[in-house]
Each structure stands twice: as structure tokens, then as C-alpha cells.
Tab-separated table of C-alpha atoms and ligand atoms in Angstrom:
chain	number	residue	atom	x	y	z
A	1	MET	CA	156.486	78.651	83.541
A	2	ASN	CA	159.130	76.758	81.618
A	3	GLU	CA	158.672	77.977	78.030
A	4	LEU	CA	159.172	74.439	76.725
A	5	VAL	CA	155.597	73.578	77.714
A	6	ARG	CA	154.472	75.825	74.850
A	7	SER	CA	156.171	73.472	72.367
A	8	THR	CA	154.269	71.128	70.129
A	9	ALA	CA	154.427	67.366	70.642
A	10	SER	CA	156.527	66.901	67.518
A	11	GLU	CA	159.016	69.547	68.716
A	12	LEU	CA	159.255	67.836	72.113
A	13	ALA	CA	159.687	64.430	70.479
A	14	ALA	CA	162.575	65.768	68.384
A	15	LEU	CA	164.288	67.194	71.487
A	16	ILE	CA	163.793	63.980	73.454
A	17	HIS	CA	164.864	61.634	70.657
A	18	SER	CA	168.013	63.649	69.930
A	19	GLY	CA	168.931	63.569	73.616
A	20	GLU	CA	168.785	67.355	74.045
A	21	VAL	CA	166.121	67.157	76.732
A	22	SER	CA	165.079	64.057	78.628
A	23	SER	CA	161.526	62.771	78.725
A	24	ALA	CA	161.811	62.986	82.513
A	25	GLU	CA	162.481	66.721	82.310
A	26	VAL	CA	159.633	67.261	79.855
A	27	THR	CA	157.317	65.244	82.092
A	28	ARG	CA	158.409	67.089	85.219
A	29	MET	CA	157.807	70.507	83.695
A	30	HIS	CA	154.290	69.485	82.681
A	31	LEU	CA	153.585	68.137	86.173
A	32	GLU	CA	154.798	71.477	87.566
A	33	ARG	CA	152.558	73.334	85.176
A	34	ILE	CA	149.600	71.167	86.246
A	35	ALA	CA	150.365	71.865	89.907
A	36	ALA	CA	150.466	75.599	89.157
A	37	VAL	CA	147.365	76.074	86.991
A	38	ASP	CA	145.079	73.112	87.494
A	39	PRO	CA	143.604	74.328	90.790
A	40	GLU	CA	142.034	77.015	88.597
A	41	ILE	CA	141.502	75.139	85.298
A	42	HIS	CA	140.469	71.756	86.745
A	43	ALA	CA	141.305	69.841	83.593
A	44	PHE	CA	142.420	66.773	85.570
A	45	LEU	CA	140.483	64.416	87.811
A	46	HIS	CA	143.577	62.369	88.603
A	47	VAL	CA	147.276	63.138	88.145
A	48	ALA	CA	149.618	60.147	88.055
A	49	GLY	CA	152.941	61.901	88.639
A	50	ASP	CA	154.970	58.917	89.830
A	51	ALA	CA	153.761	56.585	87.087
A	52	ALA	CA	154.401	59.298	84.472
A	53	LEU	CA	157.950	59.882	85.715
A	54	SER	CA	158.688	56.180	85.713
A	55	THR	CA	157.451	55.768	82.108
A	56	ALA	CA	159.587	58.772	81.163
A	57	ALA	CA	162.622	57.235	82.873
A	58	GLU	CA	162.094	53.990	80.935
A	59	VAL	CA	161.964	55.871	77.641
A	60	ASP	CA	165.097	57.834	78.563
A	61	ALA	CA	166.951	54.666	79.549
A	62	ALA	CA	166.066	52.945	76.274
A	63	LEU	CA	167.220	55.961	74.251
A	64	ALA	CA	170.433	56.215	76.294
A	65	ALA	CA	171.084	52.531	75.523
A	66	GLY	CA	170.972	53.408	71.830
A	67	GLU	CA	167.558	51.927	71.066
A	68	GLN	CA	165.349	53.507	68.423
A	69	PRO	CA	162.364	55.435	69.875
A	70	ARG	CA	159.409	53.059	70.273
A	71	SER	CA	157.253	55.465	68.250
A	72	PRO	CA	157.482	59.023	66.922
A	73	LEU	CA	155.811	60.141	70.173
A	74	ALA	CA	157.898	58.120	72.643
A	75	GLY	CA	158.558	60.158	75.769
A	76	VAL	CA	155.917	62.804	75.038
A	77	PRO	CA	153.278	63.403	77.754
A	78	LEU	CA	149.536	63.039	77.190
A	79	ALA	CA	146.330	63.688	79.128
A	80	LEU	CA	143.833	60.803	78.946
A	81	LYS	CA	140.073	61.403	79.098
A	82	ASP	CA	138.662	59.633	82.137
A	83	VAL	CA	136.498	57.370	80.002
A	84	PHE	CA	139.346	55.018	78.977
A	85	THR	CA	140.054	52.201	81.395
A	86	THR	CA	143.452	52.194	83.089
A	87	VAL	CA	144.679	49.419	85.405
A	88	ASP	CA	146.811	51.788	87.446
A	89	MET	CA	144.420	54.741	87.800
A	90	PRO	CA	140.760	55.212	88.683
A	91	THR	CA	138.235	55.577	85.837
A	92	THR	CA	135.204	57.648	86.814
A	93	CYS	CA	133.701	58.944	83.540
A	94	GLY	CA	132.960	62.091	85.545
A	95	SER	CA	130.352	60.173	87.550
A	96	LYS	CA	129.915	59.519	91.243
A	97	ILE	CA	128.570	56.091	90.387
A	98	LEU	CA	132.096	54.968	89.410
A	99	ASP	CA	133.816	56.700	92.311
A	100	GLY	CA	136.467	54.369	93.672
A	101	TRP	CA	136.422	51.947	90.727
A	102	GLN	CA	139.800	50.788	89.502
A	103	PRO	CA	139.423	48.868	86.226
A	104	PRO	CA	140.951	45.393	85.987
A	105	TYR	CA	142.213	45.998	82.432
A	106	ASP	CA	143.571	48.686	80.092
A	107	ALA	CA	141.571	49.993	77.141
A	108	THR	CA	143.203	49.212	73.794
A	109	VAL	CA	143.832	52.961	73.430
A	110	THR	CA	145.593	53.013	76.808
A	111	ALA	CA	147.616	49.938	75.879
A	112	ARG	CA	148.656	51.384	72.509
A	113	LEU	CA	149.760	54.626	74.144
A	114	ARG	CA	151.837	52.691	76.669
A	115	ALA	CA	153.362	50.516	73.942
A	116	ALA	CA	154.298	53.677	72.014
A	117	GLY	CA	156.138	55.046	75.057
A	118	VAL	CA	153.673	57.936	75.444
A	119	VAL	CA	153.756	59.266	79.018
A	120	ILE	CA	150.263	59.314	80.549
A	121	LEU	CA	150.063	62.287	82.929
A	122	GLY	CA	146.620	61.483	84.313
A	123	LYS	CA	142.891	61.417	83.596
A	124	THR	CA	140.888	64.411	82.424
A	125	ASN	CA	137.538	65.833	83.455
A	126	MET	CA	134.436	65.265	81.349
A	127	ASP	CA	130.673	65.548	81.379
A	128	GLU	CA	129.215	62.523	83.151
A	129	PHE	CA	129.455	59.504	80.812
A	130	ALA	CA	130.323	61.941	77.987
A	131	MET	CA	126.893	63.583	77.948
A	132	GLY	CA	127.167	67.330	77.660
A	133	SER	CA	128.802	70.198	75.803
A	134	SER	CA	130.420	72.164	78.617
A	135	THR	CA	131.988	69.748	81.159
A	136	GLU	CA	129.567	71.258	83.706
A	137	HIS	CA	127.817	67.881	83.981
A	138	SER	CA	130.888	66.367	85.655
A	139	ALA	CA	130.106	65.181	89.183
A	140	PHE	CA	133.473	66.625	90.200
A	141	GLY	CA	132.927	70.253	89.184
A	142	PRO	CA	133.430	72.105	85.899
A	143	THR	CA	136.611	72.670	83.900
A	144	ARG	CA	137.448	76.276	83.024
A	145	ASN	CA	138.472	77.575	79.596
A	146	PRO	CA	142.082	78.837	79.639
A	147	TRP	CA	141.132	81.628	77.208
A	148	ASP	CA	138.720	83.039	79.799
A	149	THR	CA	138.317	81.135	83.036
A	150	ARG	CA	134.737	82.351	83.523
A	151	ARG	CA	133.788	80.349	80.434
A	152	VAL	CA	133.348	76.664	79.621
A	153	PRO	CA	135.885	74.737	77.525
A	154	GLY	CA	133.130	72.811	75.732
A	155	GLY	CA	132.325	69.170	76.349
A	156	SER	CA	132.185	66.434	76.971
A	157	GLY	CA	135.972	66.371	76.611
A	158	GLY	CA	136.530	69.820	78.116
A	159	GLY	CA	139.278	68.562	80.412
A	160	SER	CA	141.377	67.219	77.557
A	161	ALA	CA	140.937	70.366	75.432
A	162	ALA	CA	141.625	72.723	78.352
A	163	SER	CA	144.773	70.780	79.304
A	164	LEU	CA	146.161	71.529	75.820
A	165	ALA	CA	145.231	75.221	75.813
A	166	ALA	CA	146.613	75.686	79.354
A	167	PHE	CA	149.923	74.013	78.373
A	168	GLU	CA	149.400	71.263	80.928
A	169	ALA	CA	149.857	68.603	78.233
A	170	PRO	CA	150.970	68.710	74.569
A	171	LEU	CA	148.635	65.838	73.591
A	172	ALA	CA	145.309	64.535	74.852
A	173	MET	CA	142.732	61.868	74.133
A	174	GLY	CA	139.058	62.404	73.536
A	175	THR	CA	135.935	60.555	72.522
A	176	ASP	CA	133.321	61.880	70.152
A	177	THR	CA	129.734	60.613	70.146
A	178	GLY	CA	128.125	63.793	68.851
A	179	GLY	CA	130.975	66.298	68.932
A	180	SER	CA	132.833	65.823	72.225
A	181	ILE	CA	136.271	66.010	70.600
A	182	ARG	CA	135.495	68.671	67.983
A	183	GLN	CA	133.379	71.191	69.903
A	184	PRO	CA	135.858	71.485	72.830
A	185	ALA	CA	138.664	71.840	70.263
A	186	ALA	CA	136.767	74.721	68.649
A	187	LEU	CA	136.088	76.439	71.983
A	188	THR	CA	139.717	76.206	73.145
A	189	GLY	CA	141.554	76.962	69.876
A	190	THR	CA	142.950	73.437	69.551
A	191	VAL	CA	142.737	70.583	67.038
A	192	GLY	CA	140.391	67.613	67.538
A	193	VAL	CA	139.753	64.666	65.248
A	194	LYS	CA	136.882	62.198	65.178
A	195	PRO	CA	138.213	59.258	63.166
A	196	THR	CA	135.998	57.085	60.986
A	197	TYR	CA	133.713	54.888	63.121
A	198	GLY	CA	135.709	51.711	63.758
A	199	GLY	CA	139.018	53.426	62.998
A	200	VAL	CA	140.171	53.420	66.619
A	201	SER	CA	139.269	50.582	68.983
A	202	ARG	CA	136.450	51.084	71.483
A	203	TYR	CA	137.640	48.197	73.671
A	204	GLY	CA	137.866	49.540	77.223
A	205	LEU	CA	136.187	52.801	76.279
A	206	VAL	CA	133.244	53.069	78.705
A	207	ALA	CA	130.246	53.175	76.386
A	208	CYS	CA	128.022	56.199	75.958
A	209	ALA	CA	126.170	55.363	72.717
A	210	SER	CA	127.968	52.432	71.131
A	211	SER	CA	126.882	53.009	67.524
A	212	LEU	CA	128.188	56.608	67.649
A	213	ASP	CA	131.198	56.564	70.034
A	214	GLN	CA	134.640	57.028	68.529
A	215	ALA	CA	137.969	57.770	70.231
A	216	GLY	CA	140.387	60.223	68.663
A	217	PRO	CA	143.342	62.557	69.044
A	218	CYS	CA	143.382	66.058	70.568
A	219	ALA	CA	146.423	68.273	70.009
A	220	ARG	CA	147.557	71.837	69.408
A	221	THR	CA	148.611	71.261	65.794
A	222	VAL	CA	147.390	69.172	62.885
A	223	LEU	CA	150.746	67.351	62.647
A	224	ASP	CA	150.608	66.381	66.335
A	225	ALA	CA	147.059	65.065	65.887
A	226	ALA	CA	148.215	63.004	62.897
A	227	LEU	CA	151.170	61.537	64.804
A	228	LEU	CA	148.844	60.511	67.634
A	229	HIS	CA	146.235	59.232	65.154
A	230	GLU	CA	148.746	56.762	63.726
A	231	VAL	CA	149.611	55.501	67.221
A	232	LEU	CA	145.929	54.881	68.043
A	233	ALA	CA	144.375	53.635	64.832
A	234	GLY	CA	144.225	50.133	63.417
A	235	HIS	CA	142.321	46.911	63.688
A	236	ASP	CA	141.644	45.435	67.109
A	237	PRO	CA	140.216	41.907	67.360
A	238	LEU	CA	138.809	42.877	70.777
A	239	ASP	CA	136.350	45.342	69.160
A	240	SER	CA	133.997	43.685	66.692
A	241	THR	CA	133.215	47.040	65.025
A	242	SER	CA	136.890	47.788	64.450
A	243	ILE	CA	137.784	48.174	60.753
A	244	ASP	CA	140.247	45.650	59.348
A	245	GLU	CA	141.790	47.922	56.728
A	246	PRO	CA	145.127	49.750	56.466
A	247	VAL	CA	145.305	52.922	58.588
A	248	PRO	CA	145.088	56.054	56.411
A	249	ALA	CA	148.549	57.640	56.010
A	250	VAL	CA	147.696	60.843	57.814
A	251	VAL	CA	151.217	61.999	58.722
A	252	ASP	CA	152.261	61.919	55.045
A	253	ALA	CA	149.043	63.752	54.182
A	254	VAL	CA	149.897	66.516	56.661
A	255	ARG	CA	153.371	66.963	55.189
A	256	ARG	CA	151.838	67.221	51.743
A	257	GLY	CA	149.159	69.647	52.941
A	258	ALA	CA	151.683	71.892	54.641
A	259	GLN	CA	153.134	72.653	51.186
A	260	GLY	CA	150.043	74.793	50.763
A	261	ASP	CA	148.673	73.636	47.448
A	262	LEU	CA	145.042	72.534	47.316
A	263	ARG	CA	144.578	72.864	43.573
A	264	GLY	CA	142.340	70.169	42.169
A	265	LEU	CA	140.484	69.694	45.465
A	266	ARG	CA	136.805	70.472	45.786
A	267	VAL	CA	135.657	71.863	49.145
A	268	GLY	CA	131.914	71.646	49.734
A	269	MET	CA	130.308	74.364	51.863
A	270	VAL	CA	127.324	72.826	53.629
A	271	LYS	CA	124.456	75.192	52.876
A	272	GLU	CA	122.423	74.108	55.911
A	273	PHE	CA	125.223	75.141	58.292
A	274	ALA	CA	125.839	78.776	57.587
A	275	GLY	CA	122.763	80.900	58.115
A	276	ASP	CA	120.953	82.457	61.055
A	277	GLY	CA	121.628	81.282	64.550
A	278	TYR	CA	125.406	81.422	64.215
A	279	GLN	CA	127.272	84.037	66.229
A	280	PRO	CA	128.467	86.834	63.884
A	281	GLY	CA	132.125	86.305	64.861
A	282	VAL	CA	131.777	82.598	64.048
A	283	GLN	CA	130.334	83.449	60.638
A	284	GLY	CA	133.126	85.987	60.062
A	285	ALA	CA	135.892	83.514	60.909
A	286	TYR	CA	134.188	80.866	58.762
A	287	ARG	CA	134.009	83.213	55.749
A	288	ALA	CA	137.672	84.119	56.229
A	289	ALA	CA	138.517	80.396	56.329
A	290	LEU	CA	136.667	79.859	53.033
A	291	ASP	CA	138.682	82.699	51.464
A	292	GLN	CA	141.884	81.091	52.715
A	293	LEU	CA	140.926	77.700	51.265
A	294	SER	CA	140.149	79.331	47.975
A	295	ALA	CA	143.494	81.206	48.023
A	296	LEU	CA	145.185	77.810	48.501
A	297	GLY	CA	143.714	76.748	45.184
A	298	ALA	CA	140.729	74.717	46.391
A	299	GLU	CA	137.557	74.949	44.364
A	300	LEU	CA	134.655	75.972	46.618
A	301	VAL	CA	131.287	74.443	45.787
A	302	GLU	CA	128.005	74.789	47.629
A	303	VAL	CA	126.395	71.519	48.655
A	304	SER	CA	123.028	70.892	50.228
A	305	CYS	CA	122.446	68.169	52.824
A	306	PRO	CA	118.751	68.692	53.570
A	307	HIS	CA	118.432	65.991	56.212
A	308	PHE	CA	121.167	67.512	58.377
A	309	ASP	CA	118.381	69.750	59.711
A	310	TYR	CA	116.892	66.672	61.405
A	311	ALA	CA	120.164	65.254	62.707
A	312	LEU	CA	119.972	66.816	66.162
A	313	ALA	CA	116.415	65.615	66.782
A	314	ALA	CA	117.193	62.088	65.598
A	315	TYR	CA	120.423	62.001	67.614
A	316	TYR	CA	118.524	62.879	70.794
A	317	LEU	CA	116.385	59.774	70.282
A	318	ILE	CA	119.135	57.362	69.249
A	319	LEU	CA	121.700	58.482	71.825
A	320	PRO	CA	119.405	58.321	74.893
A	321	SER	CA	118.076	54.952	73.708
A	322	GLU	CA	121.579	53.484	73.622
A	323	VAL	CA	122.524	55.266	76.862
A	324	SER	CA	119.526	53.846	78.714
A	325	SER	CA	120.696	50.378	77.742
A	326	ASN	CA	124.455	50.915	78.294
A	327	LEU	CA	124.069	52.565	81.702
A	328	ALA	CA	121.889	49.710	82.977
A	329	ARG	CA	125.084	47.939	84.023
A	330	PHE	CA	125.691	50.468	86.812
A	331	ASP	CA	123.560	48.669	89.359
A	332	GLY	CA	125.473	48.986	92.614
A	333	MET	CA	126.572	45.365	92.317
A	334	ARG	CA	129.512	45.373	89.949
A	335	TYR	CA	131.277	48.729	89.784
A	336	GLY	CA	132.126	51.581	92.145
A	337	LEU	CA	129.379	53.053	94.265
A	338	ARG	CA	126.907	50.946	96.227
A	339	VAL	CA	124.267	52.600	98.360
A	340	ASP	CA	122.631	50.216	100.763
A	341	ASN	CA	120.607	52.354	103.202
A	342	GLY	CA	119.400	49.186	104.897
A	343	ALA	CA	117.689	48.076	101.670
A	344	ALA	CA	115.890	44.746	101.878
A	345	THR	CA	116.147	43.675	98.222
A	346	ALA	CA	118.597	43.891	95.334
A	347	GLU	CA	116.142	46.155	93.492
A	348	GLU	CA	116.178	48.603	96.376
A	349	VAL	CA	119.999	48.682	96.377
A	350	MET	CA	119.985	49.334	92.616
A	351	ALA	CA	117.427	52.108	92.930
A	352	ALA	CA	119.235	53.781	95.833
A	353	THR	CA	122.626	53.503	94.084
A	354	ARG	CA	121.352	54.902	90.797
A	355	GLU	CA	119.445	57.685	92.552
A	356	ALA	CA	122.586	58.751	94.434
A	357	GLY	CA	125.163	57.953	91.771
A	358	PHE	CA	123.811	59.523	88.556
A	359	GLY	CA	123.561	63.265	87.952
A	360	ALA	CA	120.575	65.076	86.465
A	361	GLU	CA	121.659	64.861	82.810
A	362	ALA	CA	122.363	61.126	82.984
A	363	LYS	CA	118.956	60.552	84.588
A	364	ARG	CA	117.252	62.741	81.987
A	365	ARG	CA	118.748	60.733	79.127
A	366	ILE	CA	118.052	57.365	80.749
A	367	MET	CA	114.396	58.367	81.082
A	368	LEU	CA	114.157	59.750	77.544
A	369	GLY	CA	115.785	56.642	76.131
A	370	THR	CA	113.696	54.212	78.125
A	371	TYR	CA	110.596	56.037	76.918
A	372	ALA	CA	111.700	56.075	73.274
A	373	LEU	CA	112.349	52.333	73.377
A	374	SER	CA	109.165	51.370	75.207
A	375	SER	CA	106.591	49.180	73.570
A	376	GLY	CA	104.148	51.177	71.483
A	377	TYR	CA	106.582	54.077	71.000
A	378	TYR	CA	109.592	52.225	69.610
A	379	GLU	CA	108.615	52.573	65.935
A	380	ALA	CA	107.415	56.159	66.307
A	381	TYR	CA	110.616	57.373	67.974
A	382	TYR	CA	113.612	55.049	67.707
A	383	GLY	CA	112.509	53.536	64.383
A	384	GLN	CA	111.867	56.944	62.798
A	385	ALA	CA	115.188	58.271	64.056
A	386	GLN	CA	117.012	55.342	62.472
A	387	LYS	CA	115.379	56.178	59.140
A	388	VAL	CA	116.585	59.771	59.456
A	389	ARG	CA	120.047	58.390	60.147
A	390	THR	CA	119.967	56.560	56.808
A	391	LEU	CA	118.886	59.750	55.024
A	392	ILE	CA	121.798	61.655	56.601
A	393	SER	CA	124.228	59.012	55.323
A	394	ARG	CA	122.721	59.361	51.849
A	395	ASP	CA	123.139	63.150	52.003
A	396	PHE	CA	126.826	62.621	52.743
A	397	THR	CA	127.181	60.113	49.911
A	398	ALA	CA	125.594	62.540	47.459
A	399	ALA	CA	127.643	65.491	48.728
A	400	PHE	CA	130.892	63.535	48.381
A	401	THR	CA	130.222	63.084	44.667
A	402	LYS	CA	130.424	66.890	44.351
A	403	ALA	CA	133.193	67.606	46.861
A	404	ASP	CA	136.249	65.859	48.332
A	405	VAL	CA	135.686	67.338	51.787
A	406	LEU	CA	132.830	69.300	53.358
A	407	VAL	CA	133.269	72.292	55.641
A	408	SER	CA	131.196	74.193	58.201
A	409	PRO	CA	131.729	76.038	61.450
A	410	THR	CA	132.385	73.454	64.203
A	411	ALA	CA	130.032	75.078	66.718
A	412	PRO	CA	127.443	77.862	66.423
A	413	THR	CA	129.038	80.025	69.150
A	414	THR	CA	132.325	80.613	70.912
A	415	ALA	CA	132.851	79.525	74.548
A	416	PHE	CA	129.878	80.569	76.684
A	417	PRO	CA	129.887	81.578	80.359
A	418	ILE	CA	129.828	78.856	82.995
A	419	GLY	CA	126.256	78.505	84.213
A	420	GLU	CA	124.605	80.026	81.116
A	421	LYS	CA	123.175	76.840	79.570
A	422	VAL	CA	123.457	74.268	82.328
A	423	ASP	CA	119.762	74.475	83.247
A	424	ASP	CA	118.556	74.672	79.643
A	425	PRO	CA	119.124	71.239	78.036
A	426	LEU	CA	117.918	72.307	74.593
A	427	ALA	CA	120.307	75.283	74.450
A	428	MET	CA	123.104	72.925	75.487
A	429	TYR	CA	122.140	70.341	72.840
A	430	LEU	CA	122.218	72.974	70.074
A	431	ASN	CA	126.015	73.182	70.430
A	432	ASP	CA	126.270	69.946	68.487
A	433	LEU	CA	124.191	70.975	65.519
A	434	CYS	CA	127.092	70.812	63.057
A	435	THR	CA	129.050	67.931	64.549
A	436	ILE	CA	126.337	65.278	64.922
A	437	PRO	CA	125.866	64.321	61.239
A	438	ALA	CA	129.367	62.785	61.000
A	439	ASN	CA	128.655	60.544	64.009
A	440	MET	CA	125.301	59.517	62.571
A	441	ALA	CA	126.910	58.469	59.281
A	442	GLY	CA	130.153	57.150	60.783
A	443	ASN	CA	132.477	59.149	58.565
A	444	THR	CA	135.448	61.201	59.760
A	445	ALA	CA	135.521	64.890	60.751
A	446	MET	CA	137.791	67.293	62.604
A	447	SER	CA	137.997	70.802	63.986
A	448	VAL	CA	140.948	73.060	63.309
A	449	PRO	CA	141.466	76.588	64.731
A	450	ALA	CA	140.061	79.267	62.424
A	451	GLY	CA	141.011	82.413	64.330
A	452	LEU	CA	139.212	84.526	66.911
A	453	ALA	CA	135.671	85.887	66.808
A	454	GLU	CA	135.618	89.625	66.291
A	455	GLU	CA	133.195	90.502	69.092
A	456	ASP	CA	134.698	88.505	71.962
A	457	GLY	CA	138.239	87.513	70.922
A	458	LEU	CA	137.505	83.827	71.569
A	459	PRO	CA	138.538	80.905	69.330
A	460	VAL	CA	136.406	79.616	66.452
A	461	GLY	CA	136.792	76.186	64.857
A	462	LEU	CA	136.542	75.190	61.210
A	463	GLN	CA	134.999	71.740	60.784
A	464	ILE	CA	136.328	69.592	57.923
A	465	MET	CA	134.413	66.392	57.124
A	466	ALA	CA	135.496	63.569	54.802
A	467	PRO	CA	134.117	60.177	53.749
A	468	ALA	CA	134.698	57.035	55.814
A	469	LEU	CA	138.444	56.264	55.795
A	470	GLY	CA	138.986	59.599	54.048
A	471	GLU	CA	141.248	60.868	56.830
A	472	ALA	CA	144.183	61.523	54.496
A	473	VAL	CA	142.413	64.151	52.395
A	474	MET	CA	140.880	65.702	55.517
A	475	TYR	CA	144.256	66.057	57.267
A	476	ARG	CA	145.784	67.398	54.077
A	477	VAL	CA	143.222	70.200	53.849
A	478	ALA	CA	143.558	70.904	57.589
A	479	ALA	CA	147.346	71.151	57.381
A	480	ALA	CA	147.221	73.482	54.387
A	481	PHE	CA	144.668	75.670	56.099
A	482	GLU	CA	146.623	75.728	59.374
A	483	ALA	CA	149.856	76.711	57.598
A	484	ALA	CA	148.123	79.494	55.668
A	485	ARG	CA	146.335	80.795	58.749
A	486	ASP	CA	149.483	80.730	60.883
A	487	ALA	CA	151.417	82.582	58.183
A	488	ALA	CA	148.694	85.219	57.860
A	489	GLU	CA	148.394	85.716	61.623
A	490	GLY	CA	152.088	85.599	62.496
A	491	GLY	CA	152.016	82.267	64.356
A	492	PRO	CA	149.749	79.585	65.704
A	493	LEU	CA	146.628	80.547	67.602
A	494	PHE	CA	147.483	78.444	70.649
A	495	ARG	CA	150.482	80.612	71.432
A	496	ARG	CA	148.068	83.511	71.969
A	497	VAL	CA	146.237	81.999	74.942
A	498	PRO	CA	146.307	84.841	77.461
A	499	GLY	CA	148.620	84.246	80.459
A	500	LEU	CA	146.664	82.508	83.164
A	501	GLU	CA	146.359	84.381	86.405
A	502	VAL	CA	147.608	81.843	88.873
A	503	PRO	CA	146.644	82.613	92.456
A	504	ALA	CA	149.750	82.738	94.694
B	1	LIG	N1	127.427	67.025	73.474
B	1	LIG	C1	126.884	65.842	72.884
B	1	LIG	C2	125.992	65.147	73.868
B	1	LIG	O1	125.765	65.676	74.883
B	1	LIG	C3	127.997	64.970	72.409
B	1	LIG	C4	128.571	64.124	73.461
B	1	LIG	C5	129.736	63.314	72.976
B	1	LIG	O2	130.184	63.454	71.857
B	1	LIG	N2	130.163	62.412	73.814
B	1	LIG	O3	125.509	64.092	73.625
């Protein structure tokens, strides 16, 4: 392995922009790393080596001609979750029903990455249509966690998170509807940010649950996440829910945070997210993180958000309801798969295509959602869940009068063995206990590595939540915490990923 793949994105950008290493070389060494480890990790569904090398060559040529880098990340490779449309690559969303579909347009996220000169290495594996917490619901087989390849990397964005931990890419893209950026970040010892709803365009992001979906950066350090955040964020007239406000200055906030002074900041510990049901090593790492925040000068206050206890139940009514509507468009007529089987009517083609094309979890949620929305049940299920959603937002509003940011563990456990929860939907859903409230209210939240659990040596994530458009204070706290943790542990967590056994 070329040791340069262990660098951070900002380190690589500095080398590329100063001319010490070319983007082509950096891209090539990541493609070599993918070729070596991805047969085992399976982070990628599609690798676009030629396209990546030609983007890299363009960036190199522009720099050689004396042009300024097109962005602070120009020339740096990235792994794109296979839920963003790409004109030059397939987009499957981890589903057989989109097998063979090549989108006619780029997502705004894809277009912004291209405009910034970011090198797209390929598309990453995910739970089908972003529904799941382990990447086992991908129609193309699971992704493995680089920390222990018998375990899951989390989900739905397990491919993106695993690509970072396995040094296949220094940056990745995720989407977070109930935790799909943050929980995989926690389980792989990486950083994942769910921006404020509307902060990053959803145009060309294949919809899971439109009122909850949000795209965001995945990286190995807080600074790298912030650099990517600023490339992605900002108003997009093509997304009517996109916020038309200045992008929070997150890179400046990280530089300030890294100075390690959190005096004057109030950190709220969410009382509902600390008790029984959390793995002891997760609780231990969380307590250590609180001590570190306090040592940085932050004032710790306990806050109660009583309706967070109902967030999971309400989410599993709202999400399936939106999914049942959004996935109706996959009818065998317009996109990807079409199963005919000698069908006589359009309805029969639709039924045969959907039967063959969707996996068990997608079907489960379509049925749950259709039921929750059906006449006579709508008020009792969907209507009630929407009321709970309002109460969760009010809990956040009240908590943010007492604290500048809120913290909790990101997930109740560390990475679990492949196969352990795949046949137990409720156990799988419980992974998102702590992450769902931020999606329900639309505010911002992130996961940052908080060390290893004592009993199994696997990564634990600290979740930091902030008000809508409060990204700057959130990144500041994350950067301070990361710097303190790295100093205490003699270096960043990601450098301690055990060497992957690569079969000869
Ligand atoms: N794991 C959650 C679910 O299955 C979250 C998914 C997501 O954020 N896309 O719905």
C-alpha cells in the first residue's frame, strides 16, 4: 500500500496544489488500493477509473498552466453514494429495480463536485433505497467493516464509510434520512455530517423520504468534512426546499475549534439518550468524551427531550408513508428493470417488475406505508406521527435555550456481526434511536470518532447536534473534541484501522 492513501483530504490537496504530487498519482494510488481491498470490503458498486484519471489529468493540466485550484479540494478523490444521479455512471440505489439505468442528468451534488475539480472514483454500496442500518439490504451483497470484516459498516451509507476506513478514498458522500451518514461514521471510526434540512440540494438525489432526506459529507477528519461541506452547500433553484441563506462558515469554525478552547459554550447532555440499552463500551467512550469537553472549558448541562422517546416509532410511520409514495415511480415503464413474463396488461408488468425488483425491506416499508396512509387509518397513524414530529421540534427548541449544542452517543452499539440483525427489523431499526430526532426536526447533527469500546476494541461515535443552520458551532465543538482526543490518544483513530488481510 502506498502510505499516501492514509493522508487526509486536506493534506492531499496541499500536496497536489503545491505540485509535489499530481492528482493523477493520487487518483491512481486510490484505484490501486480499491483493486487490492475492495474484493473483500465491497464498498464500491461501480469504479470509474478512466473517468477519474481524466478528471485528475484536467486538474493537473490547469495547475501546471498556473491556474488557481478550482476549489480547496480540486484534484482530491471522492467516493459517491450510489443514490446521486451521474450521467456517466449507473445509479442503482442498491436495488435490482434500477439495474442498468443510466441517469440522463447529474445531481446538483454531483455537478458541484465536478465543478470543484473533485475526482469521483465511483459509486458506493448502500442499503436498497437507503433503507437499513447495515448495508446488508443492498441487492448486490453487503459491505464489510474494515475494522473487522466479519462485521457490518452500518448503513445505509456503509459503502461510503467503509471506503474511508479502508483508505480507498479520502472523502465520500452520504445521505441521511434517519442516520445513514452518522451511524456508519460511528461504526467505522470516521466523521459524518447531516447538514440542516435544505442546506445541501436534493436535486438528483433519488428520494427515500423527501421530508427527511439530506445529503452531506463523510470524511476521516472534521476539517475534511468542513471543506467538503462548503463545496456542497448553498441554495439551488432546482430544489424548492433548498435554503436561500448564506452557507455557514464551517471551515473557519473548525480552525477556531482546533485551538481547543470551548469556554463560554454550553453542551447539553440529552438525558433520554444515556441509560440502559447502550453497550457498556459505548457508555464508557461517551462519558470520556463528556470529560474531554469539560476539560476544554465547555459547561456541561443536562437537558431533557421527553418526546425523543417517541421519535423512532413516529419515524417508522412517516418514513414508510413517504417511501410508499416515492417508490411508486418504479413501475417497469420508466427506469431500469422491466419484467414482462408474457404479461397481458400494464398492471401485470408493474406487479411482476416490482415483485422481482424490490428486496424484502423495500417491500416491507411500502406495505407499512401504504397501510398507514390508507383511508380510515391516516389520522390514527400518519397524522399522529406528524404531531409527534412537532413535539420533537419543540423539545429541540427548548433544549437550545439551555445549551448551544446537544450531545449523545451516535449509536447504541458498536459494529455488529453480519447476519445478526438482518432478519429482525426491529433490532435493526433501534440503531437509529439517537440519530432520528435531528431528521424529524430538520436541524443539523454529526458524528465524530470518540475512541474504541473497551470490550470489543471497535469505534464509538459522539453525536453533536445543533440548531438549524447552526453548523458553525457544531463543527467548532467537533474540531476541539477531535484535537483533544487525538492529542490524548497519540494520533487520529482512523490511523489505527487494523491492516486488512488481502487475499493473494
Ligand atoms: N437506518 C434508517 C432507516 O433504515 C435510516 C436510513 C437513512 O438515513 N437513509 O430508515
